[in-house]
Coordinates of C-alpha atoms and ligand atoms in Angstrom, one line a residue:
Chain A
X1 CA -25.8 -2.5 -32.7
X2 CA -26.4 -2.5 -29.1
X3 CA -29.1 -4.8 -28.1
X4 CA -31.4 -2.4 -25.9
X5 CA -33.2 -5.2 -23.7
X6 CA -29.8 -7.0 -23.1
X7 CA -28.2 -3.8 -21.6
X8 CA -31.1 -3.2 -19.5
X9 CA -30.9 -6.7 -18.0
X10 CA -26.9 -6.1 -17.4
X11 CA -27.7 -2.7 -15.9
X12 CA -30.5 -4.2 -13.5
X13 CA -28.2 -7.0 -12.7
X14 CA -25.4 -4.7 -11.8
X15 CA -27.6 -2.4 -9.8
X16 CA -29.1 -5.4 -7.8
X17 CA -25.6 -7.0 -7.1
X18 CA -23.8 -3.3 -6.2
X19 CA -26.9 -2.7 -3.6
X20 CA -26.3 -6.2 -2.1
X21 CA -22.3 -6.1 -1.9
X22 CA -22.3 -2.5 -0.7
X23 CA -24.8 -3.5 1.8
X24 CA -22.7 -6.5 3.1
X25 CA -19.5 -4.6 3.2
X26 CA -21.0 -1.5 4.7
X27 CA -22.8 -3.7 7.3
X28 CA -19.4 -5.5 8.0
X29 CA -17.3 -2.3 8.2
X30 CA -19.8 -0.8 10.6
X31 CA -19.9 -4.0 13.0
X32 CA -16.3 -5.1 12.8
X33 CA -14.5 -1.8 11.7
X34 CA -11.3 -2.7 9.8
X35 CA -11.0 -5.9 11.5
X36 CA -13.3 -7.1 8.5
X37 CA -10.1 -7.3 6.4
X38 CA -7.5 -9.7 6.9
X39 CA -4.5 -7.1 7.4
X40 CA -2.3 -7.6 10.4
X41 CA 0.3 -5.7 12.0
X42 CA 2.5 -8.6 11.4
X43 CA 3.5 -7.0 8.2
X44 CA 0.5 -6.9 5.9
X45 CA -0.6 -3.7 5.8
X46 CA -2.0 -3.3 2.3
X47 CA -4.2 -5.9 1.5
X48 CA -6.8 -7.0 -1.3
X49 CA -8.7 -3.6 -1.2
X50 CA -5.5 -2.2 -2.4
X51 CA -5.3 -4.7 -4.8
X52 CA -8.5 -4.1 -6.4
X53 CA -8.2 0.0 -6.1
X54 CA -4.8 -0.4 -8.0
X55 CA -6.1 -2.8 -10.7
X56 CA -9.5 -0.8 -11.4
X57 CA -7.1 2.8 -11.2
X58 CA -4.7 1.5 -13.3
X59 CA -6.9 -0.3 -16.1
X60 CA -8.5 3.3 -16.3
X61 CA -5.6 4.9 -16.8
X62 CA -4.6 2.1 -19.4
X63 CA -7.8 2.7 -21.2
X64 CA -7.2 6.5 -21.3
X65 CA -4.0 5.9 -22.5
X66 CA -5.3 3.9 -25.4
X67 CA -8.0 6.7 -26.2
X68 CA -5.7 9.6 -26.0
X69 CA -3.3 7.9 -28.0
X70 CA -5.9 6.9 -30.7
X71 CA -7.2 10.6 -30.8
X72 CA -3.9 11.9 -31.0
X73 CA -2.2 9.6 -33.7
X74 CA -5.1 7.1 -34.7
X75 CA -7.2 9.1 -37.2
X76 CA -10.6 8.6 -38.5
X77 CA -10.3 4.8 -38.4
X78 CA -9.8 4.3 -34.7
X79 CA -12.8 6.7 -34.0
X80 CA -15.4 3.5 -33.1
X81 CA -13.2 2.8 -30.0
X82 CA -12.2 5.8 -28.4
X83 CA -15.7 6.6 -27.1
X84 CA -15.8 3.2 -25.2
X85 CA -12.4 3.3 -23.9
X86 CA -12.9 6.8 -22.2
X87 CA -16.3 5.8 -20.7
X88 CA -14.4 2.3 -19.6
X89 CA -12.0 4.6 -18.0
X90 CA -14.6 6.5 -16.1
X91 CA -16.3 3.4 -15.1
X92 CA -13.0 1.8 -13.7
X93 CA -12.0 4.9 -12.0
X94 CA -15.3 5.0 -10.1
X95 CA -15.1 1.4 -9.0
X96 CA -11.6 1.7 -7.8
X97 CA -11.8 4.8 -5.7
X98 CA -15.0 3.7 -4.3
X99 CA -12.9 0.7 -3.0
X100 CA -10.1 2.8 -1.8
X101 CA -12.5 5.1 0.1
X102 CA -14.0 2.0 2.4
X103 CA -10.3 0.9 2.9
X104 CA -8.7 4.1 4.4
X105 CA -9.3 5.1 7.9
X106 CA -10.6 8.5 7.1
X107 CA -11.3 9.0 3.4
X108 CA -13.1 12.2 4.1
X109 CA -10.2 13.9 5.6
X110 CA -8.1 12.5 2.9
X111 CA -9.9 14.9 0.5
X112 CA -8.7 18.1 2.1
X113 CA -5.5 16.7 4.2
X114 CA -3.5 15.5 1.1
X115 CA -3.9 18.3 -1.2
X116 CA -3.4 21.0 1.4
X117 CA -0.4 19.0 3.1
X118 CA 2.2 19.9 -0.1
X119 CA 3.9 16.9 1.3
X120 CA 6.3 16.6 -2.1
X121 CA 8.5 14.1 -0.7
X122 CA 5.4 11.4 -0.7
X123 CA 5.0 9.4 -3.8
X124 CA 1.6 9.2 -2.7
X125 CA 1.1 13.0 -2.4
X126 CA 2.1 13.1 -6.2
X127 CA -0.1 10.1 -7.1
X128 CA -3.2 11.9 -5.6
X129 CA -2.2 15.4 -7.5
X130 CA -2.0 13.5 -10.7
X131 CA -5.4 11.7 -10.1
X132 CA -7.1 14.9 -9.5
X133 CA -5.5 16.1 -12.8
X134 CA -6.6 12.9 -14.4
X135 CA -10.1 13.3 -13.1
X136 CA -10.5 16.6 -14.5
X137 CA -9.0 16.0 -18.0
X138 CA -10.7 12.9 -18.3
X139 CA -14.4 14.2 -17.7
X140 CA -13.3 17.3 -20.1
X141 CA -12.3 14.8 -22.6
X142 CA -15.6 12.8 -22.3
X143 CA -17.5 16.0 -22.4
X144 CA -15.9 17.2 -25.7
X145 CA -16.6 13.8 -27.3
X146 CA -20.1 13.2 -25.7
X147 CA -22.0 13.9 -28.7
X148 CA -21.6 11.5 -32.1
X149 CA -20.3 13.4 -34.5
X150 CA -17.0 14.8 -35.7
X151 CA -14.4 15.2 -33.1
X152 CA -14.0 18.8 -31.8
X153 CA -10.5 20.6 -32.7
X154 CA -10.2 20.7 -28.6
X155 CA -10.3 17.1 -28.3
X156 CA -6.8 16.7 -29.5
X157 CA -5.3 19.3 -26.9
X158 CA -7.3 17.3 -24.4
X159 CA -6.1 14.2 -25.4
X160 CA -2.6 15.2 -25.1
X161 CA -3.3 16.2 -21.6
X162 CA -5.1 13.1 -20.7
X163 CA -2.1 10.9 -21.9
X164 CA 0.1 13.1 -19.7
X165 CA -2.0 12.7 -16.6
X166 CA -2.7 9.1 -17.3
X167 CA 1.1 8.3 -17.7
X168 CA 1.6 10.5 -14.5
X169 CA -0.6 8.5 -12.4
X170 CA 0.5 5.0 -13.6
X171 CA 4.3 6.0 -13.4
X172 CA 3.8 7.5 -9.8
X173 CA 1.8 4.3 -8.8
X174 CA 4.9 2.6 -9.9
X175 CA 7.2 4.8 -7.8
X176 CA 4.8 4.6 -4.6
X177 CA 6.2 0.8 -5.0
X178 CA 9.4 0.9 -6.5
X179 CA 11.0 3.4 -4.2
X180 CA 10.4 1.0 -1.1
X181 CA 14.1 0.0 -0.8
X182 CA 13.5 -1.6 2.6
X183 CA 11.3 -4.1 0.3
X184 CA 13.2 -5.5 -2.3
X185 CA 10.5 -7.4 -3.8
X186 CA 8.9 -4.3 -4.7
X187 CA 11.8 -2.0 -5.2
X188 CA 13.4 -1.4 -8.7
X189 CA 13.9 1.7 -11.0
X190 CA 11.9 0.0 -13.8
X191 CA 8.8 -0.7 -11.8
X192 CA 7.2 2.7 -13.2
X193 CA 7.8 1.5 -16.8
X194 CA 6.6 -1.8 -16.0
X195 CA 3.3 -0.4 -14.7
X196 CA 2.9 1.7 -17.7
X197 CA 3.3 -1.3 -19.9
X198 CA 0.8 -3.1 -17.9
X199 CA -1.7 -0.5 -17.9
X200 CA -1.7 -0.4 -21.6
X201 CA -2.1 -4.1 -22.0
X202 CA -5.2 -4.0 -19.4
X203 CA -6.4 -1.0 -21.5
X204 CA -6.3 -2.9 -24.8
X205 CA -7.6 -6.2 -23.3
X206 CA -10.7 -4.4 -21.8
X207 CA -11.2 -2.4 -25.0
X208 CA -11.4 -5.6 -27.1
X209 CA -13.4 -7.6 -24.5
X210 CA -16.2 -4.8 -23.9
X211 CA -16.4 -4.1 -27.8
X212 CA -17.1 -7.8 -28.2
X213 CA -19.6 -7.8 -25.2
X214 CA -21.3 -4.8 -26.8
X215 CA -21.9 -6.5 -29.8
X216 CA -23.1 -9.8 -28.6
X217 CA -19.4 -11.4 -29.5
X218 CA -20.1 -11.0 -32.8
X219 CA -18.3 -9.2 -35.7
X220 CA -21.2 -9.3 -37.8
X221 CA -23.1 -7.1 -35.6
X222 CA -20.3 -4.4 -35.4
X223 CA -19.8 -1.3 -37.9
X224 CA -17.6 -2.1 -40.6
X225 CA -15.0 0.3 -39.2
X226 CA -14.6 -1.2 -35.7
X227 CA -14.4 -4.5 -37.3
X228 CA -11.8 -3.0 -39.3
X229 CA -9.9 -2.1 -36.4
X230 CA -10.3 -5.3 -34.5
X231 CA -9.3 -7.2 -37.5
X232 CA -6.5 -5.3 -38.3
X233 CA -4.0 -3.2 -36.1
X234 CA -5.4 -4.0 -32.9
X235 CA -4.8 -7.5 -32.3
X236 CA -1.1 -6.9 -33.5
X237 CA -0.4 -4.2 -30.9
X238 CA -2.1 -6.7 -28.6
X239 CA 0.4 -9.3 -29.0
X240 CA 3.3 -6.9 -28.5
X241 CA 1.8 -5.5 -25.4
X242 CA 1.3 -9.0 -24.0
X243 CA 5.0 -9.6 -25.2
X244 CA 6.6 -6.8 -23.7
X245 CA 4.7 -7.4 -20.3
X246 CA 5.7 -10.9 -20.4
X247 CA 9.1 -9.9 -20.6
X248 CA 8.7 -7.9 -17.3
X249 CA 7.1 -10.8 -15.7
X250 CA 9.7 -13.4 -16.8
X251 CA 12.7 -11.2 -16.0
X252 CA 11.5 -10.2 -12.5
X253 CA 10.5 -13.7 -11.5
X254 CA 14.1 -15.3 -12.9
X255 CA 16.2 -12.4 -11.1
X256 CA 13.8 -13.2 -7.8
X257 CA 14.6 -16.9 -7.9
X258 CA 18.3 -16.2 -8.7
X259 CA 18.9 -13.5 -6.0
X260 CA 19.8 -14.3 -2.3
X261 CA 18.6 -10.6 -1.2
X262 CA 16.2 -10.8 1.7
X263 CA 12.9 -10.5 0.9
X264 CA 13.4 -12.0 -2.6
X265 CA 12.3 -15.5 -1.2
X266 CA 9.0 -14.6 -2.0
X267 CA 9.6 -15.4 -5.5
X268 CA 10.3 -19.3 -4.4
X269 CA 6.8 -19.3 -2.7
X270 CA 5.2 -17.6 -5.5
X271 CA 6.9 -19.9 -8.2
X272 CA 5.4 -22.6 -6.5
X273 CA 1.7 -21.6 -6.5
X274 CA -0.9 -22.3 -9.3
X275 CA -2.0 -18.6 -9.2
X276 CA 1.6 -17.7 -10.5
X277 CA 1.1 -20.6 -13.2
X278 CA -2.1 -19.3 -14.4
X279 CA -1.1 -15.7 -14.6
X280 CA 1.9 -16.9 -16.8
X281 CA 1.0 -19.7 -18.9
X282 CA -3.0 -19.3 -19.4
X283 CA -3.1 -15.6 -18.7
X284 CA -0.2 -14.4 -21.1
X285 CA 1.5 -17.3 -23.0
X286 CA -1.9 -18.6 -24.3
X287 CA -3.2 -15.3 -25.3
X288 CA 0.0 -14.4 -26.7
X289 CA 0.2 -17.8 -29.0
X290 CA -3.4 -16.9 -29.9
X291 CA -2.7 -13.4 -31.3
X292 CA 0.4 -14.6 -33.1
X293 CA -1.2 -17.2 -35.1
X294 CA -2.7 -15.1 -38.5
X295 CA -5.6 -17.6 -38.6
X296 CA -6.9 -17.0 -34.7
X297 CA -5.7 -13.4 -34.7
X298 CA -8.8 -11.8 -36.1
X299 CA -11.4 -14.4 -35.0
X300 CA -14.0 -13.0 -32.5
X301 CA -14.0 -16.2 -29.9
X302 CA -10.2 -16.1 -29.6
X303 CA -9.9 -12.5 -29.2
X304 CA -12.5 -12.5 -26.7
X305 CA -10.9 -15.3 -25.0
X306 CA -7.3 -13.6 -25.0
X307 CA -8.7 -10.3 -23.6
X308 CA -10.2 -12.3 -20.9
X309 CA -7.4 -14.4 -20.0
X310 CA -5.0 -11.4 -20.0
X311 CA -7.7 -9.4 -17.5
X312 CA -7.5 -12.3 -15.0
X313 CA -3.7 -12.5 -15.5
X314 CA -3.2 -9.0 -14.6
X315 CA -5.3 -9.3 -11.5
X316 CA -3.4 -12.3 -10.3
X317 CA -0.1 -10.1 -11.2
X318 CA -1.5 -7.0 -9.3
X319 CA -2.2 -9.4 -6.3
X320 CA 1.1 -11.1 -6.2
X321 CA 3.0 -7.7 -6.4
X322 CA 1.1 -6.1 -3.7
X323 CA 0.7 -9.0 -1.1
X324 CA 3.8 -10.8 -2.2
X325 CA 6.0 -7.6 -1.3
X326 CA 4.8 -7.6 2.3
X327 CA 5.0 -11.4 3.1
X328 CA 8.3 -11.2 4.6
X329 CA 7.5 -9.7 8.0
X330 CA 10.1 -6.9 9.1
X331 CA 11.9 -7.6 12.4
X332 CA 9.2 -9.3 14.3
X333 CA 11.1 -11.9 16.1
X334 CA 11.1 -15.9 16.2
X335 CA 7.4 -16.2 16.7
X336 CA 6.6 -14.7 13.5
X337 CA 6.7 -17.1 10.5
X338 CA 9.3 -16.9 7.7
X339 CA 6.3 -16.0 5.5
X340 CA 3.4 -14.4 6.5
X341 CA 0.3 -16.0 5.1
X342 CA -2.9 -14.4 3.7
X343 CA -6.3 -14.7 2.0
X344 CA -8.8 -12.3 1.3
X345 CA -11.7 -12.1 3.9
X346 CA -15.3 -12.1 3.0
X347 CA -15.6 -8.7 3.2
X348 CA -12.6 -8.1 0.9
X349 CA -13.9 -10.3 -1.7
X350 CA -17.5 -8.6 -1.6
X351 CA -15.4 -5.3 -2.2
X352 CA -14.2 -6.7 -5.4
X353 CA -17.5 -7.8 -6.6
X354 CA -18.9 -4.4 -5.3
X355 CA -16.1 -2.7 -7.6
X356 CA -17.2 -5.0 -10.4
X357 CA -21.0 -4.4 -10.2
X358 CA -20.6 -0.4 -9.6
X359 CA -18.0 -0.2 -12.9
X360 CA -20.5 -2.1 -14.8
X361 CA -23.7 -0.3 -13.8
X362 CA -21.9 3.0 -14.6
X363 CA -20.3 1.4 -17.9
X364 CA -24.0 0.4 -19.3
X365 CA -25.5 3.4 -18.1
X366 CA -22.8 5.3 -20.4
X367 CA -23.5 3.0 -23.4
X368 CA -27.1 3.8 -23.4
X369 CA -26.8 7.6 -22.5
X370 CA -23.8 8.2 -24.9
X371 CA -24.1 5.4 -27.7
X372 CA -20.4 4.3 -27.3
X373 CA -20.5 2.3 -30.5
X374 CA -21.2 5.4 -32.6
X375 CA -19.1 5.7 -35.7
X376 CA -19.0 7.6 -38.8
X377 CA -19.6 4.9 -41.5
X378 CA -16.6 4.4 -43.8
Chain B
X1 CA 18.2 22.2 20.3
X2 CA 18.5 18.6 21.7
X3 CA 18.7 15.4 19.5
X4 CA 17.4 12.9 21.7
X5 CA 18.8 9.4 21.3
X6 CA 18.8 5.9 23.2
X7 CA 21.5 3.5 23.4
X8 CA 20.8 -0.2 24.3
X9 CA 23.3 -2.2 25.7
X10 CA 22.5 -5.6 24.5
X11 CA 25.4 -7.2 27.1
X12 CA 23.4 -6.0 29.9
X13 CA 19.8 -6.6 28.4
X14 CA 18.3 -9.9 30.0
X15 CA 15.2 -10.0 27.8
X16 CA 13.0 -9.5 31.1
X17 CA 10.4 -7.0 29.1
X18 CA 10.1 -4.7 31.9
X19 CA 10.3 -2.0 29.4
X20 CA 7.6 -3.4 27.2
X21 CA 5.3 -3.7 30.5
X22 CA 6.2 0.1 31.4
X23 CA 5.6 1.2 28.0
X24 CA 2.3 -0.2 27.9
X25 CA 1.1 1.0 31.1
X26 CA 2.8 4.7 30.5
X27 CA 1.1 4.9 27.0
X28 CA -2.0 2.7 27.3
X29 CA -1.1 0.3 24.6
X30 CA -3.7 -2.4 23.8
X31 CA -2.1 -5.6 24.4
X32 CA 0.0 -7.1 21.9
X33 CA 0.3 -3.7 20.3
X34 CA 3.8 -2.9 21.8
X35 CA 5.3 0.3 20.9
X36 CA 8.3 -1.0 23.0
X37 CA 8.7 -4.7 22.2
X38 CA 11.4 -7.3 22.9
X39 CA 11.9 -9.6 20.0
X40 CA 13.0 -13.1 20.5
X41 CA 15.1 -15.3 17.9
X42 CA 16.1 -18.6 17.6
X43 CA 18.7 -19.7 15.4
X44 CA 20.3 -22.9 14.4
X45 CA 19.1 -26.5 14.6
X46 CA 19.6 -29.0 17.8
X47 CA 21.8 -29.3 19.7
X48 CA 23.5 -26.1 18.1
X49 CA 20.8 -23.7 19.0
X50 CA 21.0 -20.1 20.3
X51 CA 18.2 -17.8 21.6
X52 CA 18.7 -14.4 21.1
X53 CA 16.5 -11.4 22.1
X54 CA 16.2 -7.8 20.8
X55 CA 14.6 -4.8 22.6
X56 CA 13.0 -2.5 19.7
X57 CA 10.9 0.7 20.1
X58 CA 10.8 3.3 17.2
X59 CA 14.1 4.1 16.4
X60 CA 13.2 8.3 15.7
X61 CA 15.4 8.0 12.5
X62 CA 17.4 11.1 11.6
X63 CA 16.1 10.4 7.9
X64 CA 12.7 8.7 8.5
X65 CA 11.3 7.1 5.7
X66 CA 8.1 7.1 7.4
X67 CA 8.0 10.8 7.5
X68 CA 9.3 11.4 3.9
X69 CA 6.2 8.9 2.4
X70 CA 3.5 10.3 4.5
X71 CA 1.1 12.3 1.8
X72 CA -0.5 14.2 4.7
X73 CA 2.6 15.3 6.8
X74 CA 0.7 13.8 9.8
X75 CA 4.0 12.0 10.5
X76 CA 6.7 14.5 11.0
X77 CA 10.1 15.3 12.7
X78 CA 9.9 17.7 15.4
X79 CA 12.9 20.0 15.1
X80 CA 12.8 20.6 18.7
X81 CA 14.3 17.4 20.1
X82 CA 14.5 15.0 16.9
X83 CA 11.1 13.0 17.8
X84 CA 9.4 11.3 15.0
X85 CA 5.7 11.9 15.7
X86 CA 2.2 11.3 14.3
X87 CA -0.7 14.1 14.2
X88 CA -3.7 11.7 14.7
X89 CA -5.7 14.8 13.5
X90 CA -3.9 14.8 10.0
X91 CA -3.5 10.8 9.8
X92 CA -6.0 9.5 6.8
X93 CA -5.0 5.8 8.1
X94 CA -3.4 5.1 4.4
X95 CA -0.7 3.1 6.1
X96 CA 2.0 4.0 3.8
X97 CA 4.3 4.7 6.8
X98 CA 3.9 1.3 8.0
X99 CA 4.9 -0.3 4.8
X100 CA 7.8 2.2 4.5
X101 CA 9.1 1.6 8.3
X102 CA 12.4 -1.0 7.8
X103 CA 11.8 -1.8 11.3
X104 CA 8.1 -2.7 11.5
X105 CA 7.4 -0.7 14.7
X106 CA 4.1 1.1 13.4
X107 CA 0.4 -0.2 14.3
X108 CA -2.8 0.2 12.8
X109 CA -4.8 -0.6 15.8
X110 CA -8.4 -1.2 14.1
X111 CA -7.5 -4.6 13.0
X112 CA -8.5 -7.9 14.7
X113 CA -7.1 -7.8 18.4
X114 CA -3.8 -9.4 18.9
X115 CA -4.6 -10.7 22.3
X116 CA -8.1 -12.2 23.1
X117 CA -10.6 -11.5 24.4
X118 CA -10.6 -8.0 22.5
X119 CA -9.9 -5.6 25.5
X120 CA -11.8 -2.7 23.3
X121 CA -14.9 -4.7 24.1
X122 CA -14.4 -5.0 27.7
X123 CA -13.7 -1.1 28.1
X124 CA -15.6 0.3 25.0
X125 CA -15.0 4.0 24.4
X126 CA -17.9 6.5 23.9
X127 CA -16.4 8.9 21.7
X128 CA -14.2 7.7 18.5
X129 CA -11.2 6.8 20.5
X130 CA -10.0 2.8 20.1
X131 CA -10.9 2.1 23.9
X132 CA -11.6 3.6 27.4
X133 CA -9.4 1.9 30.1
X134 CA -10.0 2.3 33.6
X135 CA -6.6 3.6 34.3
X136 CA -5.5 6.5 31.7
X137 CA -2.5 8.6 31.7
X138 CA -3.2 12.3 32.2
X139 CA -1.2 13.1 29.0
X140 CA -3.3 13.4 25.9
X141 CA -2.2 15.2 22.8
X142 CA -3.6 13.7 19.6
X143 CA -1.1 16.3 17.6
X144 CA 1.7 14.1 18.8
X145 CA 0.2 10.8 18.8
X146 CA -0.1 10.7 22.8
X147 CA -3.0 9.2 24.8
X148 CA -5.7 6.9 23.8
X149 CA -5.6 6.3 20.1
X150 CA -8.6 7.2 17.7
X151 CA -10.0 4.7 15.1
X152 CA -8.4 4.8 11.7
X153 CA -5.0 6.2 12.5
X154 CA -1.5 4.5 13.1
X155 CA 0.6 5.0 16.1
X156 CA 3.9 4.3 17.4
X157 CA 6.5 5.0 20.3
X158 CA 6.8 8.8 21.1
X159 CA 10.3 8.4 23.0
X160 CA 7.9 9.5 25.8
X161 CA 7.5 12.7 24.2
X162 CA 5.1 14.0 27.1
X163 CA 8.0 13.5 29.8
X164 CA 11.2 14.1 27.7
X165 CA 10.1 17.4 26.2
X166 CA 9.4 18.7 29.8
X167 CA 13.2 18.1 30.7
X168 CA 15.1 21.2 31.8
X169 CA 16.9 22.8 28.7
X170 CA 20.6 21.8 28.0
X171 CA 20.8 18.4 30.0
X172 CA 23.1 16.2 28.4
X173 CA 21.5 13.0 29.7
X174 CA 18.1 12.0 31.4
X175 CA 19.0 9.4 33.9
X176 CA 16.8 7.9 36.5
X177 CA 19.8 7.9 38.9
X178 CA 19.8 11.7 39.1
X179 CA 16.8 12.5 41.4
X180 CA 15.6 15.9 40.0
X181 CA 15.7 14.2 36.3
X182 CA 14.1 10.8 36.9
X183 CA 10.6 12.0 36.1
X184 CA 11.6 13.0 32.6
X185 CA 13.0 9.7 31.4
X186 CA 11.3 7.6 29.0
X187 CA 9.1 4.7 31.0
X188 CA 11.4 2.1 29.2
X189 CA 14.9 3.5 30.2
X190 CA 13.4 4.3 33.7
X191 CA 12.4 0.8 34.6
X192 CA 15.0 -1.1 33.2
X193 CA 16.6 -3.3 35.9
X194 CA 20.1 -4.1 34.7
X195 CA 20.5 -0.2 33.6
X196 CA 20.8 -1.5 29.7
X197 CA 19.3 1.6 28.7
X198 CA 20.5 5.1 28.3
X199 CA 19.0 8.2 27.1
X200 CA 20.4 11.5 26.3
X201 CA 21.4 14.3 23.7
X202 CA 23.1 13.1 20.7
X203 CA 24.2 16.5 19.7
X204 CA 25.8 17.3 23.2
X205 CA 29.4 16.1 23.3
X206 CA 29.3 16.0 26.8
X207 CA 26.3 13.3 26.8
X208 CA 27.0 9.8 28.3
X209 CA 25.2 8.3 25.5
X210 CA 27.8 9.6 22.7
X211 CA 30.7 8.5 25.3
X212 CA 29.2 4.8 25.0
X213 CA 28.6 4.9 21.2
X214 CA 32.0 5.9 20.7
X215 CA 33.9 3.5 23.6
X216 CA 31.7 0.8 22.8
X217 CA 31.1 1.1 19.3
X218 CA 27.5 1.5 19.3
X219 CA 25.8 0.2 15.8
X220 CA 22.3 1.1 14.3
X221 CA 20.3 -1.5 12.5
X222 CA 20.1 -2.0 9.1
X223 CA 22.0 0.9 8.1
X224 CA 21.7 0.2 4.5
X225 CA 18.2 1.9 4.3
X226 CA 19.8 5.2 5.0
X227 CA 17.2 5.9 8.0
X228 CA 20.0 6.7 10.6
X229 CA 18.1 5.5 13.8
X230 CA 18.7 7.7 16.9
X231 CA 19.0 4.3 18.7
X232 CA 22.3 2.5 18.8
X233 CA 22.9 -0.8 20.2
X234 CA 26.1 -2.1 22.0
X235 CA 27.0 -5.6 21.4
X236 CA 30.1 -7.1 22.8
X237 CA 29.2 -11.0 22.0
X238 CA 27.1 -12.0 24.8
X239 CA 23.5 -13.7 24.5
X240 CA 21.7 -10.9 23.0
X241 CA 22.8 -9.6 19.5
X242 CA 21.8 -7.5 16.9
X243 CA 20.2 -9.6 14.5
X244 CA 21.9 -9.5 11.2
X245 CA 19.3 -11.4 9.1
X246 CA 15.7 -11.3 9.1
X247 CA 15.5 -14.9 7.5
X248 CA 16.9 -17.6 9.7
X249 CA 16.2 -20.2 7.1
X250 CA 18.5 -21.1 4.4
X251 CA 17.5 -20.3 0.7
X252 CA 17.8 -23.9 -0.4
Ligands
SF4_1 S1 12.0 3.4 13.1 FE1 10.4 3.6 11.4 S2 8.5 4.6 12.2 FE2 10.4 5.0 13.8 S3 11.3 6.8 12.7 FE3 12.2 4.9 12.0 S4 11.1 4.7 10.1 FE4 10.1 6.0 11.2
SF4_2 S1 -1.2 6.3 7.7 FE1 -1.2 8.1 8.5 S2 0.9 8.9 9.4 FE2 1.0 6.8 8.0 S3 1.5 7.7 6.1 FE3 -0.8 7.5 6.1 S4 -1.3 9.5 6.5 FE4 0.7 9.5 7.3

């Protein structure tokens, strides 16, 4: 079971980290404004904060999808993971939205200006509408399952709504990019579907990793039902999810490298970077091999490693996709380079750390408050 | 109602950038954040090098992707003249319009200054505007993206809305050679020394801009995007040309 002193330590570290990183970010933003970010009018408009925001948001929806699928279809043996996934979804959501708030020009204005605009042609408007619905249903579901014990009957209805809201947020997040036909690197009809699979994979990786973290990376300390899930169905589903995502990544890269279309030359650049190869080989192929091997599949060490590698791989994928789509400048003349160069600024890195500390502080607080490991012993 | 449009004759454009300068003066632009820019392109390798230039305002598209993506309706198409404008009181600085504009004509000026020293530090503003230059145009209409830009919002060329919208109703062309109309002519058109720019009502069959587009086969940039610019280019083969590609390098 949960080691209270250890979780207290994690909580204290997260709070201190949060205070330090938030102070640095706020100081830099107050003194330099958005010049503290490395965006530029040459073409890089959405930079690292948007990468972090989307990563956290889509991890959150992935976790919510997993939790709701388990609530709807999983039956009692899935119980030990549901509450953890739901609370992780809350933590990820808060981490992501806080980063977005610091990136927007007018975050407070956005709260009223978006919902009241009824800008139905804008994918971003729909995304925000779905995020609002998602927040409401997520909180209702968390509240319904707040106390250890039998699931109330309403939880199933709530889970169905949560699944729909999470699919909506994730799919429309894909539309935000996929509909940009003027940016061939982003644009494709399958992007919303790819985003949904990517989110599901992220949800699985986070669920596995944080389950182990909560039990000191030892299956012996887990309840029997949790151990059963982690050594039974879950790693197989995890392997399948990695495989599907790998197909999307591979297909996109191959088509990108083959095509002559303007904008897709970014693929040649990406394929030459070590980040891309870490994403592909260390972050997807290796975890897939680990999960395909019957001997390693249910092993605590290999599961934790695979989950961690996938989490990192998905972050690189998000970075390459969002930044890569903007690397070819749009009509900027000969003085603009063929491909823009970009690296996150110090403030942008601090935003990532701030989101990690914030999400972890919320997660550990929930762990203590709601006993996320509770389950009815079989 | 008029649908204002521009014709730029690339055979006459000399790349002198008087338009860029006039726009910056007229609209109090920060150095380097050119609502109206002249882009220079070099192509080929020595000795077969050619240099091309390409004047580029916002095209005030008929189907502007910047309008359809804006989640707050801050960017909008003015039905009274076909201008695409930004309401700075509604913009939240999400930059989706910048990402969606196929022509790269929008600016989020909170970023690092393009030209140093940062003139915003030299002339700091007391309110939440970007700067307070010693000369400011008398026009100030944040609901149309005119005047000194506030922090945190996106900006772009307004087709000199503050001038054009005051033109007498029903005129077919705004030409600086017609004394009673010259005050209403956009800054970039008015100063163009070789008279490479024309401005008029695309919905008026009598307008000279329509005649030029028809007679000299005006083309619009990147038609494949479906944005349908209200700026047409005439290009008969002299030095300046509509660039066919963004990338000047071979894939290999
Ligand atoms: S050129 Fe760009 S900013 Fe101007 S109207 Fe068209 S899409 Fe919008
Ligand atoms: S930056 Fe402003 S004008 Fe552009 S899409 Fe966002 S809210 Fe609309």
